[in-house]
Each structure stands twice: as structure tokens, then as C-alpha cells.
CSV table of C-alpha atoms in Angstrom, one decimal:
chain,number,residue,atom,x,y,z
A,1,MET,CA,-108.0,-136.3,-113.8
A,2,PHE,CA,-109.8,-139.0,-111.9
A,3,SER,CA,-110.5,-141.0,-115.0
A,4,LEU,CA,-107.2,-140.3,-116.6
A,5,GLY,CA,-105.6,-143.6,-115.7
A,6,SER,CA,-108.5,-145.6,-117.2
A,7,TRP,CA,-107.6,-144.9,-120.9
A,8,LEU,CA,-103.8,-144.2,-120.7
A,9,PRO,CA,-101.5,-147.2,-121.1
A,10,ALA,CA,-100.2,-148.9,-117.9
A,11,LEU,CA,-96.4,-148.5,-117.5
A,12,PRO,CA,-94.4,-150.2,-114.8
A,13,GLY,CA,-93.7,-148.1,-111.8
A,14,LEU,CA,-95.6,-145.1,-113.2
A,15,ALA,CA,-99.1,-144.0,-112.0
A,16,TRP,CA,-101.4,-141.6,-113.8
A,17,GLY,CA,-103.7,-139.0,-112.5
A,18,TRP,CA,-103.3,-137.3,-109.1
A,19,ALA,CA,-100.5,-139.8,-108.3
A,20,LEU,CA,-98.4,-138.6,-111.2
A,21,LEU,CA,-99.0,-135.0,-110.2
A,22,ASP,CA,-97.9,-135.8,-106.7
A,23,ALA,CA,-94.8,-137.5,-108.0
A,24,LEU,CA,-93.9,-134.5,-110.1
A,25,LEU,CA,-94.5,-132.1,-107.3
A,26,GLN,CA,-92.3,-134.2,-104.9
A,27,GLY,CA,-89.6,-134.3,-107.6
A,28,LEU,CA,-89.8,-130.5,-108.1
A,29,VAL,CA,-89.3,-129.9,-104.3
A,30,GLY,CA,-86.3,-132.2,-104.4
A,31,ALA,CA,-84.8,-130.5,-107.4
A,32,CYS,CA,-85.3,-127.1,-105.8
A,33,ALA,CA,-83.5,-128.3,-102.7
A,34,VAL,CA,-80.5,-129.4,-104.9
A,35,SER,CA,-80.6,-126.0,-106.7
A,36,VAL,CA,-80.4,-124.2,-103.3
A,37,LEU,CA,-77.5,-126.3,-102.2
A,38,CYS,CA,-75.6,-125.7,-105.4
A,39,SER,CA,-76.3,-121.9,-105.4
A,40,LEU,CA,-75.1,-121.5,-101.8
A,41,LEU,CA,-72.0,-123.6,-102.4
A,42,LYS,CA,-71.2,-121.6,-105.5
A,43,VAL,CA,-71.4,-118.4,-103.5
A,44,TYR,CA,-69.0,-119.8,-100.9
A,45,LEU,CA,-66.5,-121.2,-103.4
A,46,TYR,CA,-66.5,-118.0,-105.5
A,47,ILE,CA,-65.7,-115.9,-102.4
A,48,GLN,CA,-62.9,-118.4,-101.4
A,49,CYS,CA,-61.4,-118.3,-104.9
A,50,LEU,CA,-61.6,-114.5,-105.0
A,51,ASN,CA,-59.7,-114.2,-101.8
A,52,ASP,CA,-56.9,-116.5,-103.0
A,53,PRO,CA,-54.6,-115.0,-105.8
A,54,GLU,CA,-53.6,-118.6,-106.8
A,55,ARG,CA,-57.2,-119.6,-107.6
A,56,GLN,CA,-58.2,-116.9,-110.1
A,57,VAL,CA,-58.6,-119.5,-112.9
A,58,GLU,CA,-61.1,-121.4,-110.8
A,59,LYS,CA,-62.9,-118.2,-109.9
A,60,GLU,CA,-63.4,-117.3,-113.6
A,61,ALA,CA,-64.5,-120.9,-114.3
A,62,ILE,CA,-67.3,-120.5,-111.7
A,63,ARG,CA,-68.2,-117.1,-113.0
A,64,MET,CA,-68.5,-118.3,-116.6
A,65,GLN,CA,-71.0,-121.1,-115.8
A,66,ARG,CA,-74.1,-120.6,-118.0
A,67,TRP,CA,-77.1,-119.5,-115.9
A,68,VAL,CA,-79.6,-120.7,-118.4
A,69,LEU,CA,-78.6,-124.3,-117.6
A,70,GLU,CA,-79.8,-123.9,-114.0
A,71,SER,CA,-83.5,-124.0,-115.1
A,72,LEU,CA,-82.8,-127.0,-117.4
A,73,HIS,CA,-81.0,-128.7,-114.5
A,74,VAL,CA,-84.1,-128.3,-112.3
A,75,VAL,CA,-86.5,-129.5,-115.0
A,76,MET,CA,-84.4,-132.6,-115.8
A,77,LEU,CA,-83.9,-133.5,-112.1
A,78,THR,CA,-87.6,-133.1,-111.5
A,79,GLY,CA,-88.4,-135.6,-114.1
A,80,VAL,CA,-85.8,-138.1,-112.9
A,81,LEU,CA,-86.9,-137.9,-109.3
A,82,ALA,CA,-90.6,-138.3,-110.4
A,83,LEU,CA,-89.7,-141.5,-112.3
A,84,VAL,CA,-87.6,-143.1,-109.6
A,85,GLY,CA,-89.7,-145.3,-107.3
A,86,SER,CA,-89.8,-144.7,-103.6
A,87,ARG,CA,-88.0,-148.1,-103.0
A,88,VAL,CA,-84.9,-147.2,-105.0
A,89,ALA,CA,-84.9,-143.6,-103.8
A,90,ALA,CA,-84.9,-144.9,-100.2
A,91,LEU,CA,-82.0,-147.2,-100.9
A,92,VAL,CA,-80.0,-144.3,-102.5
A,93,VAL,CA,-80.7,-142.2,-99.3
A,94,LEU,CA,-79.5,-145.0,-97.0
A,95,GLU,CA,-76.4,-145.7,-99.1
A,96,PHE,CA,-75.4,-142.1,-99.0
A,97,SER,CA,-76.0,-141.7,-95.3
A,98,LEU,CA,-73.6,-144.7,-94.7
A,99,ARG,CA,-71.1,-143.2,-97.1
A,100,ALA,CA,-71.3,-139.8,-95.4
A,101,ILE,CA,-70.8,-141.2,-92.0
A,102,SER,CA,-67.7,-143.0,-93.2
A,103,THR,CA,-66.4,-139.8,-94.9
A,104,ILE,CA,-66.9,-137.7,-91.8
A,105,LEU,CA,-65.0,-140.2,-89.7
A,106,SER,CA,-62.1,-140.0,-92.2
A,107,LEU,CA,-62.0,-136.2,-92.4
A,108,GLY,CA,-58.8,-136.2,-90.4
A,109,LYS,CA,-57.1,-138.3,-93.1
A,110,GLY,CA,-57.3,-135.6,-95.8
A,111,THR,CA,-60.9,-135.9,-97.1
A,112,HIS,CA,-62.4,-132.6,-98.3
A,113,SER,CA,-65.7,-131.9,-96.6
A,114,SER,CA,-66.8,-129.4,-99.2
A,115,GLN,CA,-66.8,-132.1,-101.9
A,116,LEU,CA,-69.3,-134.1,-99.9
A,117,TYR,CA,-71.9,-131.4,-100.4
A,118,LEU,CA,-71.7,-131.8,-104.1
A,119,LEU,CA,-71.6,-135.6,-104.0
A,120,CYS,CA,-74.9,-135.6,-102.1
A,121,GLN,CA,-76.9,-133.7,-104.7
A,122,TYR,CA,-78.9,-136.6,-106.1
A,123,SER,CA,-79.2,-138.3,-102.7
A,124,LEU,CA,-80.6,-135.0,-101.3
A,125,GLY,CA,-83.3,-134.9,-104.0
A,126,CYS,CA,-84.2,-138.5,-103.2
A,127,GLY,CA,-84.2,-137.8,-99.5
A,128,VAL,CA,-86.6,-134.8,-99.8
A,129,SER,CA,-88.9,-136.9,-102.0
A,130,CYS,CA,-88.9,-139.8,-99.5
A,131,GLY,CA,-89.4,-137.4,-96.6
A,132,LEU,CA,-92.4,-135.8,-98.3
A,133,SER,CA,-93.9,-139.2,-99.3
A,134,PHE,CA,-93.6,-140.4,-95.6
A,135,LEU,CA,-94.8,-137.2,-94.0
A,136,LEU,CA,-97.8,-136.7,-96.3
A,137,GLU,CA,-98.8,-140.4,-96.5
A,138,GLY,CA,-102.6,-140.6,-96.0
A,139,ALA,CA,-103.0,-136.8,-95.8
A,140,LEU,CA,-106.4,-135.5,-96.9
A,141,HIS,CA,-105.0,-132.6,-98.8
A,142,ARG,CA,-101.8,-134.2,-100.0
A,143,THR,CA,-101.7,-132.5,-103.4
A,144,CYS,CA,-102.5,-129.1,-102.0
A,145,ASN,CA,-99.7,-129.5,-99.5
A,146,LEU,CA,-97.3,-130.5,-102.2
A,147,VAL,CA,-98.3,-127.5,-104.3
A,148,LEU,CA,-97.6,-125.2,-101.4
A,149,ALA,CA,-94.2,-126.9,-100.7
A,150,ALA,CA,-93.3,-126.7,-104.4
A,151,GLY,CA,-94.1,-123.0,-104.4
A,152,LEU,CA,-92.1,-122.2,-101.3
A,153,ALA,CA,-89.2,-124.4,-102.6
A,154,GLY,CA,-89.3,-122.6,-106.0
A,155,LEU,CA,-89.1,-119.2,-104.4
A,156,LEU,CA,-86.2,-120.2,-102.2
A,157,ALA,CA,-84.4,-121.7,-105.2
A,158,ALA,CA,-85.0,-118.6,-107.3
A,159,TYR,CA,-83.7,-116.3,-104.5
A,160,THR,CA,-80.5,-118.3,-103.9
A,161,ARG,CA,-79.9,-118.4,-107.7
A,162,ARG,CA,-80.2,-114.6,-107.9
A,163,LEU,CA,-77.9,-114.3,-104.9
A,164,ALA,CA,-75.3,-116.5,-106.7
A,165,ARG,CA,-75.6,-114.5,-109.9
A,166,HIS,CA,-75.3,-111.2,-107.9
A,167,VAL,CA,-72.1,-112.5,-106.1
A,168,CYS,CA,-70.5,-113.8,-109.3
A,169,THR,CA,-71.2,-110.5,-111.1
A,170,LEU,CA,-70.8,-107.7,-108.5
A,171,TYR,CA,-69.3,-109.1,-105.3
A,172,GLU,CA,-65.7,-108.1,-106.2
A,173,LEU,CA,-66.8,-104.5,-106.7
A,174,HIS,CA,-69.3,-104.2,-103.9
A,175,SER,CA,-67.1,-105.8,-101.3
A,176,ARG,CA,-64.5,-103.1,-101.9
A,177,ALA,CA,-67.0,-100.2,-102.1
A,178,CYS,CA,-68.9,-101.4,-99.1
A,179,TYR,CA,-72.3,-100.0,-100.2
A,180,CYS,CA,-74.2,-103.3,-100.9
A,181,GLY,CA,-75.9,-104.8,-97.8
A,182,VAL,CA,-75.9,-108.4,-99.2
A,183,CYS,CA,-72.2,-108.3,-100.1
A,184,ILE,CA,-71.2,-106.7,-96.8
A,185,LEU,CA,-73.1,-109.5,-95.0
A,186,LEU,CA,-71.3,-112.1,-97.1
A,187,LEU,CA,-68.0,-110.4,-96.5
A,188,ALA,CA,-68.6,-110.7,-92.7
A,189,ALA,CA,-70.3,-114.1,-92.5
A,190,GLY,CA,-69.7,-115.9,-95.8
A,191,HIS,CA,-67.4,-118.3,-94.1
A,192,GLY,CA,-70.4,-119.7,-92.2
A,193,ILE,CA,-72.2,-121.1,-95.3
A,194,PRO,CA,-70.7,-124.6,-94.9
A,195,ARG,CA,-71.9,-124.8,-91.3
A,196,LEU,CA,-75.4,-123.7,-92.5
A,197,LEU,CA,-75.4,-126.3,-95.2
A,198,TRP,CA,-74.1,-128.9,-92.7
A,199,ASN,CA,-76.9,-128.3,-90.2
A,200,ALA,CA,-79.6,-128.3,-92.9
A,201,LEU,CA,-78.4,-131.5,-94.6
A,202,ALA,CA,-78.1,-133.2,-91.2
A,203,ILE,CA,-81.7,-132.5,-90.4
A,204,THR,CA,-82.9,-133.4,-93.9
A,205,PHE,CA,-81.1,-136.8,-94.0
A,206,ALA,CA,-82.1,-137.7,-90.5
A,207,VAL,CA,-85.8,-137.4,-91.6
A,208,ALA,CA,-85.0,-139.0,-94.9
A,209,ASP,CA,-83.3,-142.1,-93.3
A,210,LEU,CA,-86.3,-142.6,-91.0
A,211,ALA,CA,-88.7,-142.3,-94.0
A,212,ALA,CA,-86.5,-144.6,-96.1
A,213,VAL,CA,-86.6,-147.4,-93.5
A,214,VAL,CA,-90.4,-147.1,-93.2
A,215,LEU,CA,-91.0,-147.1,-96.9
A,216,ILE,CA,-88.9,-150.1,-97.5
A,217,ASN,CA,-90.3,-152.2,-94.6
A,218,ARG,CA,-93.9,-151.6,-95.5
A,219,ASP,CA,-93.4,-153.9,-98.5
A,220,PHE,CA,-92.6,-156.9,-96.3
A,221,LEU,CA,-95.3,-159.2,-94.9
A,222,SER,CA,-93.1,-160.9,-92.3
A,223,THR,CA,-89.9,-160.4,-90.4
A,224,ALA,CA,-88.2,-163.2,-92.3
A,225,GLU,CA,-88.7,-161.4,-95.6
A,226,ALA,CA,-87.3,-158.2,-94.1
A,227,VAL,CA,-84.2,-160.1,-92.8
A,228,ARG,CA,-83.6,-161.7,-96.2
A,229,PHE,CA,-83.6,-158.2,-97.8
A,230,TRP,CA,-81.7,-156.2,-95.1
A,231,THR,CA,-78.9,-158.7,-94.6
A,232,PRO,CA,-77.4,-158.7,-98.1
A,233,LEU,CA,-78.1,-155.0,-98.4
A,234,THR,CA,-76.1,-154.2,-95.3
A,235,ILE,CA,-73.2,-156.4,-96.4
A,236,CYS,CA,-73.2,-154.9,-99.9
A,237,TYR,CA,-73.3,-151.3,-98.7
A,238,THR,CA,-70.5,-151.9,-96.2
A,239,LEU,CA,-68.2,-153.4,-98.8
A,240,LEU,CA,-69.0,-150.6,-101.2
A,241,VAL,CA,-68.2,-147.9,-98.6
A,242,ILE,CA,-64.8,-149.6,-97.8
A,243,TYR,CA,-64.0,-149.9,-101.5
A,244,MET,CA,-64.9,-146.3,-102.3
A,245,GLN,CA,-62.9,-144.9,-99.4
A,246,GLU,CA,-59.8,-146.7,-100.6
A,247,GLU,CA,-60.3,-145.5,-104.2
A,248,MET,CA,-60.8,-141.9,-103.2
A,249,ARG,CA,-57.8,-142.0,-100.9
A,250,GLN,CA,-55.5,-143.4,-103.6
A,251,SER,CA,-56.7,-141.5,-106.6
A,252,THR,CA,-56.8,-137.8,-107.7
A,253,GLY,CA,-58.9,-135.9,-110.1
A,254,ARG,CA,-62.6,-136.2,-111.0
A,255,GLN,CA,-62.4,-139.7,-112.5
A,256,PRO,CA,-62.7,-141.6,-109.2
A,257,VAL,CA,-66.0,-139.7,-108.5
A,258,TYR,CA,-67.6,-141.1,-111.7
A,259,GLN,CA,-66.1,-144.5,-111.1
A,260,THR,CA,-67.7,-144.7,-107.6
A,261,VAL,CA,-71.1,-143.8,-109.1
A,262,LEU,CA,-70.9,-146.7,-111.6
A,263,VAL,CA,-69.7,-149.1,-108.8
A,264,ARG,CA,-72.4,-148.0,-106.4
A,265,MET,CA,-75.2,-148.2,-108.9
A,266,GLY,CA,-73.8,-151.5,-110.3
A,267,GLY,CA,-73.8,-153.0,-106.8
A,268,LEU,CA,-77.3,-151.8,-106.1
A,269,LEU,CA,-78.4,-153.2,-109.5
A,270,ILE,CA,-77.0,-156.7,-108.8
A,271,LEU,CA,-78.5,-156.6,-105.3
A,272,LEU,CA,-82.0,-155.8,-106.6
A,273,LEU,CA,-81.7,-158.4,-109.3
A,274,THR,CA,-81.3,-160.9,-106.4
A,275,VAL,CA,-83.8,-159.6,-103.8
A,276,GLY,CA,-85.8,-156.9,-105.5
A,277,ARG,CA,-88.4,-156.5,-108.3
A,278,TRP,CA,-87.7,-156.2,-112.0
A,279,THR,CA,-89.2,-152.6,-112.0
A,280,ASP,CA,-86.5,-151.6,-109.5
A,281,VAL,CA,-83.9,-152.3,-112.2
A,282,LEU,CA,-85.4,-149.6,-114.4
A,283,HIS,CA,-85.4,-147.2,-111.5
A,284,VAL,CA,-81.7,-147.9,-110.8
A,285,LEU,CA,-80.8,-147.0,-114.4
A,286,VAL,CA,-82.8,-143.8,-114.1
A,287,SER,CA,-81.0,-143.1,-110.8
A,288,LEU,CA,-77.6,-143.6,-112.6
A,289,LEU,CA,-78.6,-141.0,-115.2
A,290,GLY,CA,-79.7,-138.6,-112.5
A,291,GLU,CA,-76.5,-139.0,-110.4
A,292,LEU,CA,-74.2,-138.5,-113.5
A,293,TRP,CA,-76.2,-135.5,-114.6
A,294,CYS,CA,-75.8,-133.8,-111.2
A,295,LEU,CA,-72.0,-134.5,-111.1
A,296,LEU,CA,-71.5,-133.3,-114.7
A,297,ARG,CA,-73.4,-130.1,-114.0
A,298,ALA,CA,-71.2,-129.4,-110.9
A,299,GLY,CA,-67.9,-130.4,-112.6
A,300,VAL,CA,-66.4,-126.9,-112.1
A,301,MET,CA,-67.2,-126.7,-108.4
A,302,LEU,CA,-66.0,-130.3,-107.9
A,303,GLU,CA,-62.6,-129.3,-109.2
A,304,ALA,CA,-62.6,-126.2,-107.0
A,305,CYS,CA,-63.4,-128.4,-104.0
A,306,ARG,CA,-60.8,-130.9,-104.9
A,307,ARG,CA,-58.0,-128.2,-105.0
A,308,GLN,CA,-59.2,-126.5,-101.8
């Protein structure tokens, strides 16, 4: 492994050897975090649709999702997060944090908070990856720590996936018979899942934002260079947030969600062409694929959140 990079071809933004293994492990932890988020949200939405006679079609759509695609989703997202550089991942995290704050402030104007959980999937993966990169930077046993983190994240993702499968298959029966402890617990406290997700995401993005700022600033040799980067970035992100809030307020359906992804990534691409590196352009394109993949995978739940 130590000599692996000496004979493999050099690719921009991609390291070989232990660095590649660390990137894959960080991506796996981020992908597992996204899987946990989606599984818990699926449980919550399924229970909400089950209790509403007018939403039985949405309930069946959630139930009929193919479980085999969950593993494929984790694998693909792991590869995307491993390929994306820390610089672009940090920018994605900061952009979503600004967008989330704007959305929270406008909740009283009809914005659905449940939809925000699904829109943060890719940003959550980037945030976990940035946080791990920041917290383990310079650690003596970095790879061992990442292996442990990946193992724990994988167990948690597998457990929540089994929980979602159990709920979609047997909750309707068990909640009436009252002989399943898990279903009884969900019957009594299932409404608290959004609050649990809210607290967990708040802590995760707080750490991720700090890590993102540090990871970006370490590339600058002087304050003047940092100002030249942060000034257009702040202006660009502010304009994007204002534009996206207006689009989401005036439009209905899933189409505005995909439009905002293209607008956001297009704006970030133009910005990095001006003040970034050429390898960042490749990472932005990879991020676009990752974001679209997450939204397409969660299309049924997005529709359920929109109608909620």
C-alpha cells in the first residue's frame, strides 16, 4: 500500500494508497449517515400516510420502494463522496447551511420542513466527510479511527433500514394487535422523529460548517487571498438563496427541486472558474451527479412531503 502510488497513474484530485482508503472510508460514513436519515424519515412518512385515509396511495408508493436499491444507493454515494475534494464538499456544506437558515426563517410562509430533510441528503454526506477530515487531521491512527467509524455507521444504517422494512411490512398489523414492542414505541413516540432528526442535523452541520471554513482557509497564504475568495462567494450564495426561495414559493411539484440543483451547481461552477482551481470544476460535476442521484432516489418521499 505504501508504494501503490509510485506506479499507478496520477489523476487530478485523486490520491492513491492510504489516502484513497481514507477517502473511501469517509465517503462510506457519509453515505451511511444519509441512509439513516432516509430510513427514519421513511418510517415517519409511512406512519403519517397510514393514519390519513386520503394518503393511502402515497403509503403504498413508500411501501413498494425496492429495498435492494438501498445498498446500491450507499455504494454509489460512497464513491461520489470519495471523489469530491474537500474544497468543493466544504462549499456545498456552507451553501446548504445558508439555504437551511433561509428556509427555517420562512417556515411561517408555508414552507414544508419535512422536505428540508430530504434536500439535505448530499450536503449531509459532504458535511460528515468534512467533519471527519477536520477532526482526524494529523491523527496517528487516522485509518483505524475511520474503520471504526465506518463499522459503527454501517451497523446503525443496517439497523434503521431493518426498522423501516419492518414498519412498511408489519406496522399496520402490529399497531392494532399491540404485541410488538417496536411498533408500540413508534405508535406512542413516532411523531418525535422529526425533532430527533432536527437535533442530530443541527449538531452535524454546526461541526461541518466549522470544518468547512477551516478546510477552505488553509489553502490561502494571506488575508488578501481569502478576501478575494470569500467576497464573491458570499455575494453569489446570497443571490442564489434569494432566487431559490422565490422559485420554491411560486412553483409546485418536484420540478423546482431539480431546477434549483442545476442553478446552485451552475453558480458554484462559474464561481470556481473565476476564483478556484480547474480540478474543482470536475468535483462540482461529480457533486451535481451525487445531488441528482439522492433526489431521484427519494422522489416518492419528496412527493409525500410536498403534499403533507
